[in-house]
mmCIF file of C-alpha atoms and ligand atoms in Angstrom:
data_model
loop_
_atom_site.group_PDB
_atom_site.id
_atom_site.type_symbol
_atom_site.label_atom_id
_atom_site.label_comp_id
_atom_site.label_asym_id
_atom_site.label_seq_id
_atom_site.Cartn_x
_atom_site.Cartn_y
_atom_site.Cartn_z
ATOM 1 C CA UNK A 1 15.251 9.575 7.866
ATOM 2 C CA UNK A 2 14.281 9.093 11.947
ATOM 3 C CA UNK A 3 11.880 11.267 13.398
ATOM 4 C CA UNK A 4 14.860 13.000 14.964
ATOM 5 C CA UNK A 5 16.019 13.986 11.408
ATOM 6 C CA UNK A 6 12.476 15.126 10.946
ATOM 7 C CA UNK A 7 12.925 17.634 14.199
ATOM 8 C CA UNK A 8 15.593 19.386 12.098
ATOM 9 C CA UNK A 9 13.041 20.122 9.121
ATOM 10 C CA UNK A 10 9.759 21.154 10.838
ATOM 11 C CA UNK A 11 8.614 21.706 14.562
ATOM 12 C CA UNK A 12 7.887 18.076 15.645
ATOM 13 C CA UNK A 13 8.975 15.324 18.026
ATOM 14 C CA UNK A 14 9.640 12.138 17.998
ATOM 15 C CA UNK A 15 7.254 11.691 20.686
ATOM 16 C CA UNK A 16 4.726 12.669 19.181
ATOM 17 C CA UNK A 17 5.271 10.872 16.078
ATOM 18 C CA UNK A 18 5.589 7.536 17.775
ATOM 19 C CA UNK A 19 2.792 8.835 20.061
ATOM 20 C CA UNK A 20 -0.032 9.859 17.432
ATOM 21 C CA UNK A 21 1.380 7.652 14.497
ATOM 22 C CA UNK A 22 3.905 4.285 15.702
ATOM 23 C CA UNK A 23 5.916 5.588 12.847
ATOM 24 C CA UNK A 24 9.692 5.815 13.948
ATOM 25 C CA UNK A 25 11.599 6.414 10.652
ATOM 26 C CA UNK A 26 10.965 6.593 6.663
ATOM 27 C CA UNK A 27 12.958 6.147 3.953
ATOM 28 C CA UNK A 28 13.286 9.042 1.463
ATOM 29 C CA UNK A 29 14.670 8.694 -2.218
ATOM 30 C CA UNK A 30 18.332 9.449 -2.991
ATOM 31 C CA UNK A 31 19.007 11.953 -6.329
ATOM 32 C CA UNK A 32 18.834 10.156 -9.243
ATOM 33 C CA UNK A 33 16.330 7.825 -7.768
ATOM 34 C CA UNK A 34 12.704 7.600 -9.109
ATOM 35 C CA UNK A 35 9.210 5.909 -8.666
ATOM 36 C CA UNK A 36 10.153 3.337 -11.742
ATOM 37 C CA UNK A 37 13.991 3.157 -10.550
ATOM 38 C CA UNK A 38 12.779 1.796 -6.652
ATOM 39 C CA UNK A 39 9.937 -0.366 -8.587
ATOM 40 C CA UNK A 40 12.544 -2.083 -10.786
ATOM 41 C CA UNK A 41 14.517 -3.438 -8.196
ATOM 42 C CA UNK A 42 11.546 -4.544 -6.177
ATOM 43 C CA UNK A 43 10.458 -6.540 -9.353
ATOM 44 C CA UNK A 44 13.882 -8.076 -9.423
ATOM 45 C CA UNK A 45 13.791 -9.068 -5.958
ATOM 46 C CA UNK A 46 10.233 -10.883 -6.439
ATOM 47 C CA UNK A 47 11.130 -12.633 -9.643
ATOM 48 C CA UNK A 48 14.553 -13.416 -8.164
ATOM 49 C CA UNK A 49 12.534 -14.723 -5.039
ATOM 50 C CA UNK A 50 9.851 -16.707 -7.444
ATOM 51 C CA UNK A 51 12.775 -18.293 -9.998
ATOM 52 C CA UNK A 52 11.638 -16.531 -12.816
ATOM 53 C CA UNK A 53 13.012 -13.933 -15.311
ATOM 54 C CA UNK A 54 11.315 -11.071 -17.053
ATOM 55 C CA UNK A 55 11.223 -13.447 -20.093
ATOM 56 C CA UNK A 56 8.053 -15.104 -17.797
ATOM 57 C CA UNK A 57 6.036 -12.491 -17.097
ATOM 58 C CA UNK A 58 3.388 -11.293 -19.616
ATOM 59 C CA UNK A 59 2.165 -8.070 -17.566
ATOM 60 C CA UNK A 60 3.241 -5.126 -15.179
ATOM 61 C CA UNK A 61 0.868 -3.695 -12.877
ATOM 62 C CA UNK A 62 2.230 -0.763 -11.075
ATOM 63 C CA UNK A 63 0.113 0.825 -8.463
ATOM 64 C CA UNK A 64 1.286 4.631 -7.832
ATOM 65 C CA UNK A 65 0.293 8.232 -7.185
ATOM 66 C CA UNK A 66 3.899 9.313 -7.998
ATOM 67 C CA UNK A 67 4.760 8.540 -11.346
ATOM 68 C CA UNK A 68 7.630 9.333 -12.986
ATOM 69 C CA UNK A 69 6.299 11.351 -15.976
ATOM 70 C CA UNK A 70 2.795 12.241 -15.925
ATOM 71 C CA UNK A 71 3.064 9.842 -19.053
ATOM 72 C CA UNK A 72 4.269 6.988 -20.156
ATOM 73 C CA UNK A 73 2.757 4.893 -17.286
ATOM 74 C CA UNK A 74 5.852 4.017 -14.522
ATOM 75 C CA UNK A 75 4.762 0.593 -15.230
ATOM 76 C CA UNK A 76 5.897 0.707 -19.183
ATOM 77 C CA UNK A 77 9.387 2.346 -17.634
ATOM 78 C CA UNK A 78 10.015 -0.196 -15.459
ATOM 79 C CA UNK A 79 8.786 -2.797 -18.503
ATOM 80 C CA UNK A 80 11.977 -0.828 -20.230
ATOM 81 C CA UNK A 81 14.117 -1.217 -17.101
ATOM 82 C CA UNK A 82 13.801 -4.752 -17.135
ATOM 83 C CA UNK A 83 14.879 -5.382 -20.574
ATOM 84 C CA UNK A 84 11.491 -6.488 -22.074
ATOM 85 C CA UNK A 85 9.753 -5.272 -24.904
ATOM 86 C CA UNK A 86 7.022 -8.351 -24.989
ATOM 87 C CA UNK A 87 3.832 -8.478 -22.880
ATOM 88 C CA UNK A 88 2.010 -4.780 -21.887
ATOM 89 C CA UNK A 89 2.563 -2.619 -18.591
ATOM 90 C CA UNK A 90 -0.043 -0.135 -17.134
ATOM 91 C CA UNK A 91 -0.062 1.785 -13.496
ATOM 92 C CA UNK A 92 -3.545 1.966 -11.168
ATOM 93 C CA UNK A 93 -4.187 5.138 -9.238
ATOM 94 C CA UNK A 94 -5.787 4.781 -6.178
ATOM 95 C CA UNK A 95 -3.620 5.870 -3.927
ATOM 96 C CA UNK A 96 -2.862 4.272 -0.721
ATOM 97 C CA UNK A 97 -5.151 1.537 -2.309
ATOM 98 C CA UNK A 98 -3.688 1.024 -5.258
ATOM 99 C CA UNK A 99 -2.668 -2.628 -4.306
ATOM 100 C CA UNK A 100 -5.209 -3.854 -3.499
ATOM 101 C CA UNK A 101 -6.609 -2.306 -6.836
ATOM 102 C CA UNK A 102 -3.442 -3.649 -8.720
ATOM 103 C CA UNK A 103 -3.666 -7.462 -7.117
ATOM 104 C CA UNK A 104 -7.511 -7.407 -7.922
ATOM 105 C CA UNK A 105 -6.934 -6.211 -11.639
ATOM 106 C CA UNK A 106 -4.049 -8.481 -11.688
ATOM 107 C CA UNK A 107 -6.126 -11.399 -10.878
ATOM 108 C CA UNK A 108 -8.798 -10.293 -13.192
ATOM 109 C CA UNK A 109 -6.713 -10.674 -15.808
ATOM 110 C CA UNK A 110 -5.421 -13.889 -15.306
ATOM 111 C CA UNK A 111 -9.018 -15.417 -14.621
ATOM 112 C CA UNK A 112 -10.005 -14.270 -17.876
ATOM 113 C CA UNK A 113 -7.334 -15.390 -19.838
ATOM 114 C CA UNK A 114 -5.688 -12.426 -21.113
ATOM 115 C CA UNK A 115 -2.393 -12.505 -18.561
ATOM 116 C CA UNK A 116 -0.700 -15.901 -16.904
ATOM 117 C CA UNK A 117 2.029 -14.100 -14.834
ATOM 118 C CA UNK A 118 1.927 -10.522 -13.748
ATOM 119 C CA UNK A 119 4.092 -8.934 -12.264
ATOM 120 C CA UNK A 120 2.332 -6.490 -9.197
ATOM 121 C CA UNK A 121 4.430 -3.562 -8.236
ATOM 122 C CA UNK A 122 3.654 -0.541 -5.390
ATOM 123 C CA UNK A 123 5.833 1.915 -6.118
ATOM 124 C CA UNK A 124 5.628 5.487 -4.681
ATOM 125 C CA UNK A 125 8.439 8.962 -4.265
ATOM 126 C CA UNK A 126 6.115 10.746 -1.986
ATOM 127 C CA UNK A 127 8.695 12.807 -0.459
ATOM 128 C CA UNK A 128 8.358 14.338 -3.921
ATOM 129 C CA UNK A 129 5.071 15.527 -3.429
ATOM 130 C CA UNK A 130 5.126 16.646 0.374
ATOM 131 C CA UNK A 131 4.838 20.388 1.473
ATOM 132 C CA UNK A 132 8.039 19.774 4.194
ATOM 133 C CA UNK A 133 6.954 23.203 6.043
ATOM 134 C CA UNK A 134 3.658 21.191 6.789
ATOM 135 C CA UNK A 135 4.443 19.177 10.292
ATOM 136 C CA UNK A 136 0.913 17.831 9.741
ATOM 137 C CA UNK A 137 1.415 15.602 6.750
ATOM 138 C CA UNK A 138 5.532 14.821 6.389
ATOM 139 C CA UNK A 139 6.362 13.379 8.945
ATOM 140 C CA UNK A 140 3.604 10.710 8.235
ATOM 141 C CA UNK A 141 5.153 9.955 4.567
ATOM 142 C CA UNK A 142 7.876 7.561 2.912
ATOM 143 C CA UNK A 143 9.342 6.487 -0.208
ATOM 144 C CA UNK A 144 9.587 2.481 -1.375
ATOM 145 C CA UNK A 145 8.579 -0.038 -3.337
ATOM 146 C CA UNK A 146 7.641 -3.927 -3.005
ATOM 147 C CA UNK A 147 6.356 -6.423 -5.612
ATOM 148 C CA UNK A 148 4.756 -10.101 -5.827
ATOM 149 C CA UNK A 149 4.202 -12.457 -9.146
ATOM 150 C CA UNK A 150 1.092 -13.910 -9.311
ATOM 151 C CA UNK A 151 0.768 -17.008 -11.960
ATOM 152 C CA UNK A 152 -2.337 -18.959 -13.008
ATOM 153 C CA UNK A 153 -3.081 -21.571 -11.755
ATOM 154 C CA UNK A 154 -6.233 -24.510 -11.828
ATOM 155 C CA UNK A 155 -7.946 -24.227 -8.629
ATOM 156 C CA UNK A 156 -11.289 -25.766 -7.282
ATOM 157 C CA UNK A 157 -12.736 -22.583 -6.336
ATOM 158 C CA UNK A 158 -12.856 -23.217 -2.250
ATOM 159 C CA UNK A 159 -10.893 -21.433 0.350
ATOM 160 C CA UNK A 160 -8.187 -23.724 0.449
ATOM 161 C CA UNK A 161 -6.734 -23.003 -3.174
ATOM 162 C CA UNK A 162 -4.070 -20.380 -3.362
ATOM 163 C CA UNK A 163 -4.070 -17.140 -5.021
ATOM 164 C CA UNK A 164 -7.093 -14.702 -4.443
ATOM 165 C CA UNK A 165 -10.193 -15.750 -2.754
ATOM 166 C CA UNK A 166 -12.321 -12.636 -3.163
ATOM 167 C CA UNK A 167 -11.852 -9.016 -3.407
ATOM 168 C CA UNK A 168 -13.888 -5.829 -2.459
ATOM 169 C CA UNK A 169 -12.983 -2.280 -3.617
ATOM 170 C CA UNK A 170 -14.885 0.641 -3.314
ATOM 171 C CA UNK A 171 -14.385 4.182 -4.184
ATOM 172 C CA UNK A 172 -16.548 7.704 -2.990
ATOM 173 C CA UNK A 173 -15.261 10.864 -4.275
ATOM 174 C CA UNK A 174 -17.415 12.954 -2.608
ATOM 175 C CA UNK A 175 -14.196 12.533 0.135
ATOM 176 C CA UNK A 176 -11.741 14.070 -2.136
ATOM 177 C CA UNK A 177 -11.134 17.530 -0.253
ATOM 178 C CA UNK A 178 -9.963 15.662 3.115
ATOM 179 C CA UNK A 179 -6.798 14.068 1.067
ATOM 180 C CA UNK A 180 -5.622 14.902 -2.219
ATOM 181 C CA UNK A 181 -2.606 16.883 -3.770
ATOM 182 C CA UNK A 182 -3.675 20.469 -5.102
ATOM 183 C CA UNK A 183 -2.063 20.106 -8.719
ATOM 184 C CA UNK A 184 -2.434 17.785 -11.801
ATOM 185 C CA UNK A 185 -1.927 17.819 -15.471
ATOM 186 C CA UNK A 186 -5.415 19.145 -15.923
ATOM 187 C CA UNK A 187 -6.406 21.730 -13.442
ATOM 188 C CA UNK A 188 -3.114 23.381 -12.601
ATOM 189 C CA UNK A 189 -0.333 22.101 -14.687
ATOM 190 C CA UNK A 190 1.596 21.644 -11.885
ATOM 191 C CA UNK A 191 2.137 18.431 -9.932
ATOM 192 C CA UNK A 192 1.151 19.632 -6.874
ATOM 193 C CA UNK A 193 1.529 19.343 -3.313
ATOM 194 C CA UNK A 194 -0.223 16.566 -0.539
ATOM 195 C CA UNK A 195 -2.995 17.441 1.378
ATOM 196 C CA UNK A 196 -4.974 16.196 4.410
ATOM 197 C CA UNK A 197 -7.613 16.838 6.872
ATOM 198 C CA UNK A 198 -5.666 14.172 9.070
ATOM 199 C CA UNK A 199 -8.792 14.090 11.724
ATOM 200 C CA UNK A 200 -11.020 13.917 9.353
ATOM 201 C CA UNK A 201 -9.392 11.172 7.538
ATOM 202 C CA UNK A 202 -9.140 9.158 10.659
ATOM 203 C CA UNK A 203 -12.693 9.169 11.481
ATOM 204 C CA UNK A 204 -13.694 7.361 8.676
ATOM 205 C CA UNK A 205 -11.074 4.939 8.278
ATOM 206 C CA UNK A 206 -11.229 2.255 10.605
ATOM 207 C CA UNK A 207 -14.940 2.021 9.520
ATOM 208 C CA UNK A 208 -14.250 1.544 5.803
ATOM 209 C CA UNK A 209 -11.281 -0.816 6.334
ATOM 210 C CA UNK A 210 -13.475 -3.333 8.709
ATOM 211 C CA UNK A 211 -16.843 -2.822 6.503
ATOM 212 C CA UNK A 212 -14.995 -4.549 3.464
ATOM 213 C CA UNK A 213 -12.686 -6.872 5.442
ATOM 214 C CA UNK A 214 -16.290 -8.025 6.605
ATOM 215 C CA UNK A 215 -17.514 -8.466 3.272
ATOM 216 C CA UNK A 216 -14.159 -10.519 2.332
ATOM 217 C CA UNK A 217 -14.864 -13.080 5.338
ATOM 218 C CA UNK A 218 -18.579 -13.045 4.249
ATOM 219 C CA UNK A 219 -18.200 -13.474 0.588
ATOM 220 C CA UNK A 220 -15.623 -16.455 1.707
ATOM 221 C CA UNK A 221 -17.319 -18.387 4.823
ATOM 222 C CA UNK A 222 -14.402 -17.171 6.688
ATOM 223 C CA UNK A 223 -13.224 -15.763 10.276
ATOM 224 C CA UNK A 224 -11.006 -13.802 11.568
ATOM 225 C CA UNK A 225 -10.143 -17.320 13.528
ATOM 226 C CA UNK A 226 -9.434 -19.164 10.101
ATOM 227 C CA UNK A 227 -6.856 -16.135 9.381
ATOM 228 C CA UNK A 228 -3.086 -16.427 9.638
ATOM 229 C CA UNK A 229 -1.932 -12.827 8.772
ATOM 230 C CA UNK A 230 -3.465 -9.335 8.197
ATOM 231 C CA UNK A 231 -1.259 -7.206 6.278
ATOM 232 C CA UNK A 232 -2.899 -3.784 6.483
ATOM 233 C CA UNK A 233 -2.058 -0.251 4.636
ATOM 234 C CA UNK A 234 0.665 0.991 7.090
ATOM 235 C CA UNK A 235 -0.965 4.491 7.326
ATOM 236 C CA UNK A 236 -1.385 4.600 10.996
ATOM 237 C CA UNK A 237 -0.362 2.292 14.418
ATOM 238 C CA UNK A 238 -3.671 3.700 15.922
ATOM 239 C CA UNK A 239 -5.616 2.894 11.991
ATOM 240 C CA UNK A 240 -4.276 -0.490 11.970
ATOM 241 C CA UNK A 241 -4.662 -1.518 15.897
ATOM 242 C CA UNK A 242 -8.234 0.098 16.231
ATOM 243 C CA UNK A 243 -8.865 -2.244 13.138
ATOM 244 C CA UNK A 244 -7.720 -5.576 13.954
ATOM 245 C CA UNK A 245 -9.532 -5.213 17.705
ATOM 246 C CA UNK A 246 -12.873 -3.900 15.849
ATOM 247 C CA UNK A 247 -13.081 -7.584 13.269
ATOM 248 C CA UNK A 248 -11.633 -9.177 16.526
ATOM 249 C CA UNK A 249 -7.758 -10.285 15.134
ATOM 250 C CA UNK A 250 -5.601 -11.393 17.330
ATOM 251 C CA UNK A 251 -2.659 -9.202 17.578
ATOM 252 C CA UNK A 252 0.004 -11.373 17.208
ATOM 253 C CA UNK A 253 -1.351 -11.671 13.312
ATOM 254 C CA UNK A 254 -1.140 -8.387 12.641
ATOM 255 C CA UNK A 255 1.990 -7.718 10.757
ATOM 256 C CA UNK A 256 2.803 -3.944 11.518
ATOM 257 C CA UNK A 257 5.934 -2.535 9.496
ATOM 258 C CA UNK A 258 4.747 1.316 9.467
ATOM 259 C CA UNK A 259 7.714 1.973 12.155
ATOM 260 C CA UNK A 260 10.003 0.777 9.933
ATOM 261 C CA UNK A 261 8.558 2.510 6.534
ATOM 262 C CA UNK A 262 6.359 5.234 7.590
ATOM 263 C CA UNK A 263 3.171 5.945 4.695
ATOM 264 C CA UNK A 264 4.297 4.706 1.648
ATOM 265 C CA UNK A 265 0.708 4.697 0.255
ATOM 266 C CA UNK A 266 0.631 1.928 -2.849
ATOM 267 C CA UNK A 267 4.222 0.706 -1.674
ATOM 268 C CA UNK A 268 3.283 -0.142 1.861
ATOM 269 C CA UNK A 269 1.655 -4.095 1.703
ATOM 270 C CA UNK A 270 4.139 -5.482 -0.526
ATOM 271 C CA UNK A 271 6.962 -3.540 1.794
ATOM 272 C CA UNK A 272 4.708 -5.572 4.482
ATOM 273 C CA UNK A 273 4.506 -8.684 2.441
ATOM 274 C CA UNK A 274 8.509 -8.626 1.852
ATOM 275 C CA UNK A 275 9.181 -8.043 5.477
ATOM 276 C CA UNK A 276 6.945 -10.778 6.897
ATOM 277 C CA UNK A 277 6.968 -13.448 4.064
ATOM 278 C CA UNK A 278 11.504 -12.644 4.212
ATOM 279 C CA UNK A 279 11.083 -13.110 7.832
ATOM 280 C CA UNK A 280 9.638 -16.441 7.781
ATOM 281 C CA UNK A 281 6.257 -15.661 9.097
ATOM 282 C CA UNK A 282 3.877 -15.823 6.097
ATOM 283 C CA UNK A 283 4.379 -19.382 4.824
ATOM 284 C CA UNK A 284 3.074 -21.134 1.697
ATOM 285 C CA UNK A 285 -0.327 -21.810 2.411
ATOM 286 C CA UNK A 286 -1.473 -19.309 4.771
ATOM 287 C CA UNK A 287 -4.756 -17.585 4.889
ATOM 288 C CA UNK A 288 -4.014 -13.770 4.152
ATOM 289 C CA UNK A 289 -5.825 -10.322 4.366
ATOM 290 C CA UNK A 290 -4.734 -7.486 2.451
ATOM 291 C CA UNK A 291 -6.325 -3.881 3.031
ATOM 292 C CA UNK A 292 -6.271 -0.240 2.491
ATOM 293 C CA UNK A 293 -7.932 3.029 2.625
ATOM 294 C CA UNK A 294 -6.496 6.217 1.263
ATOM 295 C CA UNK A 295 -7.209 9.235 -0.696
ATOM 296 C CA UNK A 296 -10.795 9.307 -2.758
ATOM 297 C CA UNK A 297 -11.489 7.917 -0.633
ATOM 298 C CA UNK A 298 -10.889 4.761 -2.170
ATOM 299 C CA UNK A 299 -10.819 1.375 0.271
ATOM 300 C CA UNK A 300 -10.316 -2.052 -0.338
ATOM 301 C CA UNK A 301 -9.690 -5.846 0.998
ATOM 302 C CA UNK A 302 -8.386 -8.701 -0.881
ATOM 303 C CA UNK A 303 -8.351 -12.174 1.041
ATOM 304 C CA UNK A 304 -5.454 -14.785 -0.440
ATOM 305 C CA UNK A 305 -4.562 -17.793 -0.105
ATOM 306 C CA UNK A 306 -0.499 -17.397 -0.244
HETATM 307 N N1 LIG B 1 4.325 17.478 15.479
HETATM 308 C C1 LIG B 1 3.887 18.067 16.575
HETATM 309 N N2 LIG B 1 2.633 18.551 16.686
HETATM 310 C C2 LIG B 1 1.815 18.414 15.640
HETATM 311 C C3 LIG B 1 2.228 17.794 14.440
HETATM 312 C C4 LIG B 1 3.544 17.328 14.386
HETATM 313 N N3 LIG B 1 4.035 16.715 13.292
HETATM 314 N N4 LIG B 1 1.198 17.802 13.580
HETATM 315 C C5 LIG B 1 0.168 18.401 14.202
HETATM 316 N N5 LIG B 1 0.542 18.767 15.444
HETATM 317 C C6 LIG B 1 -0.263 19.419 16.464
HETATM 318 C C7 LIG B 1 -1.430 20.179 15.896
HETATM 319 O O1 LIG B 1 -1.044 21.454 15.478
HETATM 320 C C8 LIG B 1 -2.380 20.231 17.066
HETATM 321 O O2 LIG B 1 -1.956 21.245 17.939
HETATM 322 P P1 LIG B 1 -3.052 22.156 18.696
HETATM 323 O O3 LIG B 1 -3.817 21.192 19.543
HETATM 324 O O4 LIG B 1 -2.202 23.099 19.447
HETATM 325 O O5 LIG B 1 -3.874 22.762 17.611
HETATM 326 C C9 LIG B 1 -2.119 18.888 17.772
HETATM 327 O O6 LIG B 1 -0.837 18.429 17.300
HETATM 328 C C10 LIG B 1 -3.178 17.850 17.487
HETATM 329 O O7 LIG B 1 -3.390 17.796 16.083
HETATM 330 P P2 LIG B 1 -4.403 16.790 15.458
HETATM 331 O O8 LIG B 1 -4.402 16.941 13.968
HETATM 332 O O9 LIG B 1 -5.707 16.841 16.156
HETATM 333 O O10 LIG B 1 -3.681 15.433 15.843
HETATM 334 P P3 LIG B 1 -4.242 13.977 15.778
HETATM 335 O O11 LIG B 1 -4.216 13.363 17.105
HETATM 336 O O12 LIG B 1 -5.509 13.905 14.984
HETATM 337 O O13 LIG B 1 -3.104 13.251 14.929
HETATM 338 C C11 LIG B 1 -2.733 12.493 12.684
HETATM 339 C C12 LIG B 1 -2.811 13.701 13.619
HETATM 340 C C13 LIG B 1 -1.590 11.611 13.117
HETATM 341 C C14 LIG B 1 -2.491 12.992 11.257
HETATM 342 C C15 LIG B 1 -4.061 11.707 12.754
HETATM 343 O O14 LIG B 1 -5.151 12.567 12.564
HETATM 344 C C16 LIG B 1 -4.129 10.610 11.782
HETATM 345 O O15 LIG B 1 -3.453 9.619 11.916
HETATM 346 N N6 LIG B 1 -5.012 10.706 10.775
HETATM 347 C C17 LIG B 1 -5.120 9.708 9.765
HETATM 348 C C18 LIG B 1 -4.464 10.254 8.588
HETATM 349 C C19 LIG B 1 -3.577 9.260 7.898
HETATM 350 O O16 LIG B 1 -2.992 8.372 8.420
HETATM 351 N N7 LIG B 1 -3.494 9.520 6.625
HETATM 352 C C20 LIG B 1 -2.628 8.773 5.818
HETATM 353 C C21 LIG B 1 -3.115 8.796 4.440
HETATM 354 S S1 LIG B 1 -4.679 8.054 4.323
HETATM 355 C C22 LIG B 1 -4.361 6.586 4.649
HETATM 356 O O17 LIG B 1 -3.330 6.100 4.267
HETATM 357 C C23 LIG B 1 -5.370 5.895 5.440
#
């Protein structure tokens, strides 16, 4: 859907999408399709990519605000999808960070000993859960889904092993009024629709995202010299570009796909990730930054070596 589709639906331009957001078109599910239908295939596509089968993988991680069912987890349907019945499946909520979430639970797992390949899927229908008579929140939305295995592996715990280096989340729900959706299982018993002070939301952002991409160079004896690629939450052109010039990365290592996708919240890095690792650009060995901010707030960074 192209922001001229979008000036059919609500009184908007493309002008000033592009203009306040970079975003130039979005992808919204067909009938029939669903949060676990868009996360199967992008699970296919990363163990085609990887050379392994489902019979290899001994957990699902699905990170999404848009399940399919309030319960079972979208993780145990896509489990189902993909023909297995060993191995266990859960989802992580956290929104627009539930990536980074998923990849740092993911490699939590695997460190201590309870997973050796997991499967990490973002997977999100927001057009589902948009109020489309509000020009102030969907335009800025998507639907898609992306996915990555990680496997364990012996490492000698310095920066130049692959897999995760460190991680940083945080969380502070005293935020929750500037972006949430005003139903749930529990309050309304309704799913609701999305939310957002967008102004609000903006003012805090590019502080959060650079406070723990700090921490991740810190923790790491890193720069933002020694980094190849920055994969950010595609919220926001403005989000990601004030970013990257705050922590002082170069441009040219930003990897910006939120023209392409618009906000898919949880699916947006690994639509990222696909894009620039299918594109040739991140390579085996490079040094990588994942991060996100979203509704919670919740914020994250996770630094990898890929
Ligand atoms: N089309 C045309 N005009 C619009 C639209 C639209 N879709 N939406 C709002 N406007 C109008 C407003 O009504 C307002 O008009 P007024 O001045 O006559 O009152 C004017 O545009 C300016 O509105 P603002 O809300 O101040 O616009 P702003 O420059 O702040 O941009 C935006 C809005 C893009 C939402 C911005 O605040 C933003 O990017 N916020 C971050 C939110 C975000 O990205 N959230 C994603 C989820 S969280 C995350 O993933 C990080």
């Amino acid at each position: 859907m192209t922001n001229r589709d979008i000036e059919d639906v609500v009184d908007t331009s493309d002008e000033w999408i592009v203009q306040r957001t970079g975003i130039r078109q979005r992808y919204v599910a067909g009938e029939g399709e669903t949060t676990s239908s868009l996360g199967e295939a992008a699970a296919r596509a990363a163990l085609d990519n990887a050379g392994l089968t489902p019979a290899d993988i001994d957990l699902i991680i699905c990170a999404t605000s848009t399940p399919d069912n309030t319960f079972p987890a979208t993780a145990v349907n896509i489990q189902n999808r993909l023909g297995m019945s060993h191995g266990f499946a859960f989802d992580v909520q956290a929104v627009c960070t539930g990536f980074v979430y998923a990849v740092t639970t993911a490699d939590a797992y695997i460190r201590g000993g309870l997973a050796k390949r997991v499967l990490v899927i973002g997977a999100e229908t927001f057009s589902r859960i948009l109020d489309w008579n509000d020009r102030t929140t969907c335009v800025l939305f998507g639907d898609g889904a992306g996915a990555i295995v990680l496997e364990a592996s012996e490492g000698e715990g310095k920066t130049s092993d692959r897999g995760v280096l460190t991680a940083h989340l945080r969380s502070d729900g005293s935020h929750k009024d500037k972006l949430f959706v005003d139903g749930g299982p529990s309050s309304t018993g309704t799913v609701g629709k999305l939310r957002m002070e967008g102004r609000e939301v903006f003012k805090y952002a590019v502080g959060m995202i650079t406070d723990v991409i700090t921490a991740a160079f810190e923790a790491t004896g890193t720069t933002s010299d020694d980094l190849d690629w920055l994969v950010p939450h595609q919220a926001n052109r403005r989000i990601i570009d004030g970013s990257a010039k705050k922590l002082n990365i170069a441009p040219e290592k930003v990897v910006v796909t939120v023209d392409l996708h618009g906000n898919t919240s949880a699916a947006s890095i690994p639509l990222a990730l696909a894009v620039a690792a299918g594109d040739g650009r991140i390579k085996k060995g490079d040094l990588v930054m994942l991060e996100a901010m979203g509704g919670g707030f919740t914020w994250g960074a996770v630094l990898l070596r890929w």
